[in-house]
Amino acid sequence: MSSTANIANLKKITEAIISPQQEDKNLDELCHSLQDLFYKVSGMADAKTMETTGIKTPNGLALGTVDAAACIIDAVRTQVFLKSLKQAIEDKLRDCPEKPLNILYAGTGPFATLLTPLTTVFTSMQLQMFLIEINPQSISYLKTTINQLKIEDYVTDIIEADASDYRLPSGYAPDIIVSETMLQALRTEPQVMIFANLINQCSKKVLLIPQMIQVSAALINIDGGNEQESKTIKVLLEYDAQTALLVKQNKKGIPIFADAAEVIISEQHKQYSHVALLTNIQVYKKNWILYGQSGLTMPYLVMDLNSIKKWPAKFKATYNLGTDPGFEFSM
């Protein structure tokens, strides 16, 4: 298929995914079509071997090429991020129409999936992309994808680096920072430190996508592996731009990082089966990925309530940074 046909196909798929009339029943099919297109133009479809092992960093695990590419078929995630970025770009362009928006995309994977489709919506005079990815194999496929889709004019630079400690070039000022480098409950991957590192190098006007990630301690019932009902006990963290600034500047201003949060479960809640961490993501304004809608927001089980011997049960919850970031519970 020619580059012209690939670009036309990308435009058609993108328009369908972000359309207000998009029906959920077709969304999975569209995201698989988007993945197939990217596999084709990047050369991944013809690859004999591909990197499956993640890269350990001082601030979390960066995904291997195959796993990063697979994120596309988390359909709700792909749709909500694309819709949100489109809306955010439109909003920013209304405020400042005389120059292109600078968007920093940290953790692009092999396709920069959450941004490259929007090159069919905006011109290079409206949108400029600064792309950071740690995995050299993903970088190679990303460069081929950009070349095959003829979108070099949209790209300010492609950097092979760890976004959680990368120093931005002097004078570079992004309008939007986008990164989806997370698992549910903000565990394992370096989302927290990527945002903390980058936003502390930017002006107060920079917009983070997602805008806020909320993690709560909750009780849920699991029956045969199916979650039936849940009850939130306590919001543990709402990670947004202000919180990301404090992670670098003054962690004492964030209780879950500085001092353990207490979680109390009363005996009247013994009918639930597990303590879990629930995730809700405000991607942009009214665009949310809610608990259970995506792999990013599936419940993360912490404890079986049958193991509790004394009621009320009291736990301490902290969020640990470092090579294996995430929440830790202790009695």
XYZ file of C-alpha atoms in Angstrom:
331
model
C 0.000 0.000 0.000
C 1.337 3.442 -0.934
C 2.041 6.203 1.579
C -0.933 8.133 0.201
C -3.238 5.173 0.822
C -1.811 4.637 4.323
C -2.365 8.293 5.210
C -5.923 8.168 3.875
C -6.573 5.010 5.882
C -5.145 6.601 9.043
C -7.392 9.618 8.545
C -10.469 7.416 8.091
C -9.726 5.326 11.200
C -8.893 8.385 13.316
C -12.083 10.200 12.319
C -14.132 7.133 13.240
C -12.449 6.643 16.643
C -12.897 10.262 17.744
C -16.339 10.767 16.207
C -19.048 11.748 18.727
C -21.274 9.205 16.973
C -18.813 6.361 17.500
C -20.569 3.236 18.778
C -18.785 1.218 21.420
C -19.449 -2.025 19.551
C -17.172 -0.894 16.686
C -14.414 0.615 18.808
C -12.436 -2.598 19.336
C -12.449 -3.271 15.604
C -11.264 0.253 14.830
C -8.392 0.045 17.313
C -7.295 -3.288 15.875
C -7.358 -1.675 12.427
C -5.207 1.174 13.755
C -2.738 -1.316 15.226
C -2.604 -3.249 11.928
C -1.897 -0.035 10.027
C 0.921 0.959 12.381
C 2.408 -2.538 12.254
C 2.451 -2.291 8.473
C 3.927 1.186 8.064
C 6.522 0.715 10.819
C 7.789 -2.598 9.461
C 6.862 -4.471 12.636
C 4.541 -6.728 10.635
C 7.575 -8.163 8.820
C 9.928 -8.343 11.792
C 11.400 -11.738 12.626
C 12.014 -10.840 16.277
C 10.913 -7.957 18.474
C 11.811 -6.700 21.931
C 9.461 -7.996 24.599
C 11.553 -7.265 27.683
C 10.995 -3.970 29.441
C 13.789 -1.623 30.437
C 14.380 -1.080 34.146
C 15.018 2.523 35.085
C 15.706 4.165 38.467
C 12.076 5.299 38.459
C 10.146 2.310 37.099
C 9.845 -0.205 34.275
C 9.596 1.050 30.675
C 7.665 -1.283 28.381
C 9.254 -3.358 25.652
C 8.290 -2.669 22.041
C 5.678 -5.409 21.735
C 3.847 -4.475 24.927
C 3.900 -0.778 24.022
C 2.425 -1.543 20.613
C -0.311 -3.667 22.197
C -1.611 -0.698 24.215
C -3.514 0.463 21.108
C -6.109 -2.279 21.495
C -7.069 -1.035 24.948
C -9.855 0.654 23.029
C -11.323 2.993 25.633
C -7.848 4.193 26.560
C -6.966 4.941 22.935
C -10.259 6.673 22.186
C -10.388 8.858 25.297
C -6.760 9.974 24.968
C -7.178 10.842 21.275
C -10.410 12.748 21.926
C -8.848 14.538 24.873
C -5.721 15.570 23.004
C -7.795 16.824 20.086
C -9.900 18.941 22.441
C -6.848 20.196 24.360
C -5.089 21.192 21.132
C -8.190 23.014 19.908
C -8.509 24.858 23.213
C -4.847 25.893 23.227
C -4.984 27.024 19.578
C -7.933 29.277 20.353
C -5.884 30.929 23.084
C -2.774 31.298 20.943
C -3.508 30.788 17.222
C -0.446 32.579 15.852
C 2.088 29.776 16.507
C 2.216 25.969 16.472
C 1.583 24.125 19.721
C 4.595 22.324 21.132
C 3.590 18.916 22.465
C 6.085 16.822 24.398
C 5.192 13.121 24.232
C 7.102 11.051 26.796
C 7.147 7.281 26.325
C 5.985 7.123 22.717
C 6.463 3.413 22.081
C 7.001 2.467 18.418
C 4.156 4.580 16.962
C 3.477 7.619 19.217
C -0.049 6.227 19.086
C -1.785 8.973 21.053
C -0.525 11.762 18.797
C 0.402 10.609 15.277
C -3.261 9.970 14.295
C -3.986 13.641 15.024
C -1.640 14.697 12.215
C -4.644 13.895 10.004
C -6.672 16.491 11.945
C -4.165 19.323 12.445
C -1.500 20.814 10.190
C 2.191 21.070 11.046
C 1.610 24.820 11.432
C -0.707 23.954 14.334
C 1.095 21.007 15.897
C 4.738 20.216 16.608
C 5.793 17.008 18.389
C 8.853 16.500 20.605
C 9.097 12.729 21.079
C 10.959 10.927 23.886
C 11.333 7.137 24.084
C 13.856 5.049 26.033
C 13.713 1.848 23.971
C 16.066 1.909 20.934
C 14.015 -0.656 19.011
C 10.858 1.371 19.534
C 12.747 4.478 18.373
C 13.703 2.694 15.154
C 10.089 1.723 14.390
C 8.901 5.205 15.363
C 11.229 6.846 12.854
C 10.036 4.501 10.119
C 6.391 5.200 11.012
C 6.978 8.946 10.761
C 8.789 8.566 7.452
C 6.150 6.301 5.904
C 3.300 8.583 6.984
C 5.183 11.624 5.623
C 4.827 13.593 8.860
C 8.432 14.684 9.336
C 7.297 18.311 9.264
C 5.362 17.708 12.497
C 8.393 16.463 14.429
C 10.657 18.850 16.334
C 12.922 16.044 17.553
C 13.038 12.352 18.469
C 15.067 11.673 21.600
C 16.222 8.305 22.909
C 16.221 8.939 26.659
C 14.663 8.148 30.010
C 11.929 10.789 30.344
C 11.968 10.445 34.136
C 15.370 12.192 34.339
C 15.783 13.828 30.899
C 16.785 17.505 30.842
C 14.856 19.526 28.271
C 16.870 21.620 25.803
C 17.422 25.214 26.827
C 14.669 27.387 25.427
C 12.256 24.544 24.637
C 8.846 25.259 26.167
C 6.094 22.661 25.660
C 2.468 23.733 25.759
C 1.250 20.187 26.499
C 3.009 17.184 28.023
C 1.409 13.833 27.319
C 2.512 10.542 28.841
C 0.680 7.288 29.358
C 3.347 5.258 31.119
C 1.268 3.627 33.821
C -0.449 0.501 35.015
C -3.511 0.598 37.236
C -2.859 2.078 40.699
C 0.249 3.840 39.358
C 2.367 0.772 39.961
C 5.564 -0.481 38.312
C 5.841 2.058 35.468
C 7.419 5.543 35.789
C 4.387 7.834 35.190
C 4.784 9.636 38.515
C 8.423 10.587 38.054
C 8.105 11.351 34.329
C 5.534 14.042 35.069
C 7.440 15.235 38.138
C 10.680 15.552 36.192
C 9.252 17.284 33.132
C 6.787 19.713 34.703
C 9.460 21.074 37.008
C 11.330 22.257 33.909
C 8.328 24.034 32.386
C 6.228 27.134 32.830
C 3.078 27.158 34.943
C 0.983 27.249 31.767
C 1.962 23.750 30.615
C -0.915 21.250 30.480
C -0.501 17.630 31.570
C -2.403 14.874 29.756
C -3.792 13.068 31.691
C -4.766 15.962 33.947
C -5.343 13.882 37.072
C -4.969 10.259 38.170
C -6.956 9.253 41.232
C -6.157 6.115 43.241
C -8.469 5.019 46.065
C -8.480 2.245 48.642
C -11.720 0.284 48.290
C -13.551 -2.893 49.160
C -14.762 -5.145 46.357
C -16.474 -8.473 45.952
C -14.873 -11.018 43.656
C -16.998 -14.000 42.675
C -15.371 -16.426 40.271
C -12.956 -13.710 39.165
C -15.718 -11.206 38.370
C -15.935 -7.980 40.330
C -19.540 -7.476 41.429
C -19.606 -4.393 43.647
C -17.230 -1.944 45.264
C -17.118 0.594 48.078
C -14.498 3.323 48.215
C -12.945 3.717 51.657
C -10.448 6.503 51.096
C -8.916 8.491 48.229
C -5.173 7.953 48.632
C -3.778 10.118 45.829
C -4.945 12.592 43.202
C -1.916 13.014 40.976
C -2.083 16.253 38.980
C 0.220 19.084 37.932
C 0.461 20.588 41.413
C 1.251 17.223 42.980
C 3.865 16.491 40.302
C 5.589 19.788 41.132
C 5.690 18.907 44.829
C 7.181 15.440 44.235
C 10.375 17.171 43.167
C 10.160 20.294 45.324
C 8.641 19.269 48.655
C 7.296 15.740 49.144
C 6.248 16.677 52.676
C 3.360 18.536 51.059
C 1.930 15.231 49.784
C 0.802 13.015 52.690
C 0.883 9.701 50.822
C 4.570 10.260 49.900
C 5.710 11.720 53.211
C 3.550 10.034 55.858
C 1.459 6.888 55.668
C -2.292 7.336 55.210
C -4.475 5.324 57.571
C -7.116 3.048 56.081
C -9.709 1.593 58.461
C -12.078 -1.261 57.598
C -14.932 -1.900 60.003
C -16.431 -5.295 60.756
C -19.699 -4.288 59.083
C -17.903 -4.556 55.745
C -16.955 -8.221 56.150
C -19.326 -9.065 53.298
C -16.698 -7.817 50.831
C -14.001 -10.202 49.711
C -10.951 -8.003 49.076
C -9.208 -4.727 49.713
C -8.291 -3.231 46.344
C -6.871 -0.119 44.742
C -9.246 1.547 42.272
C -8.100 3.985 39.588
C -9.987 6.789 37.822
C -8.280 8.979 35.221
C -9.313 12.490 34.229
C -7.628 12.666 30.846
C -8.877 16.174 30.000
C -11.766 18.182 31.411
C -14.916 16.012 31.184
C -13.110 13.134 29.470
C -12.547 10.393 32.036
C -11.502 6.746 32.016
C -13.406 5.377 34.966
C -12.767 2.385 37.186
C -13.084 -0.852 35.213
C -13.373 0.728 31.735
C -9.775 0.053 30.668
C -6.750 -1.980 31.573
C -5.467 1.235 33.159
C -8.362 1.268 35.622
C -8.928 -2.364 36.512
C -8.943 -3.096 40.276
C -5.626 -4.051 41.811
C -6.132 -6.499 44.662
C -4.234 -5.755 47.861
C -5.601 -8.196 50.454
C -8.143 -10.975 50.981
C -10.437 -9.940 53.827
C -10.510 -13.536 55.053
C -6.947 -13.006 56.260
C -8.030 -10.312 58.718
C -8.112 -11.644 62.293
C -8.915 -8.489 64.252
C -11.625 -5.872 63.619
C -11.677 -3.016 62.882
C -8.704 -3.606 60.609
C -6.250 -0.720 60.349
C -3.689 -0.345 57.566
C -1.022 2.154 56.654
C -0.707 3.055 52.979
C 2.288 4.799 51.403
C 3.405 5.430 47.837
C 7.004 4.400 47.240
C 9.114 5.908 44.480
C 12.150 4.194 42.988
C 12.814 1.250 40.709
C 9.505 -0.449 41.556
C 7.055 2.386 42.269
C 3.642 1.765 43.793
C 1.521 1.655 46.915
C 2.563 -0.371 49.942
C 0.162 -1.511 52.660
C 1.176 -2.508 56.162
C -0.743 -3.264 59.346
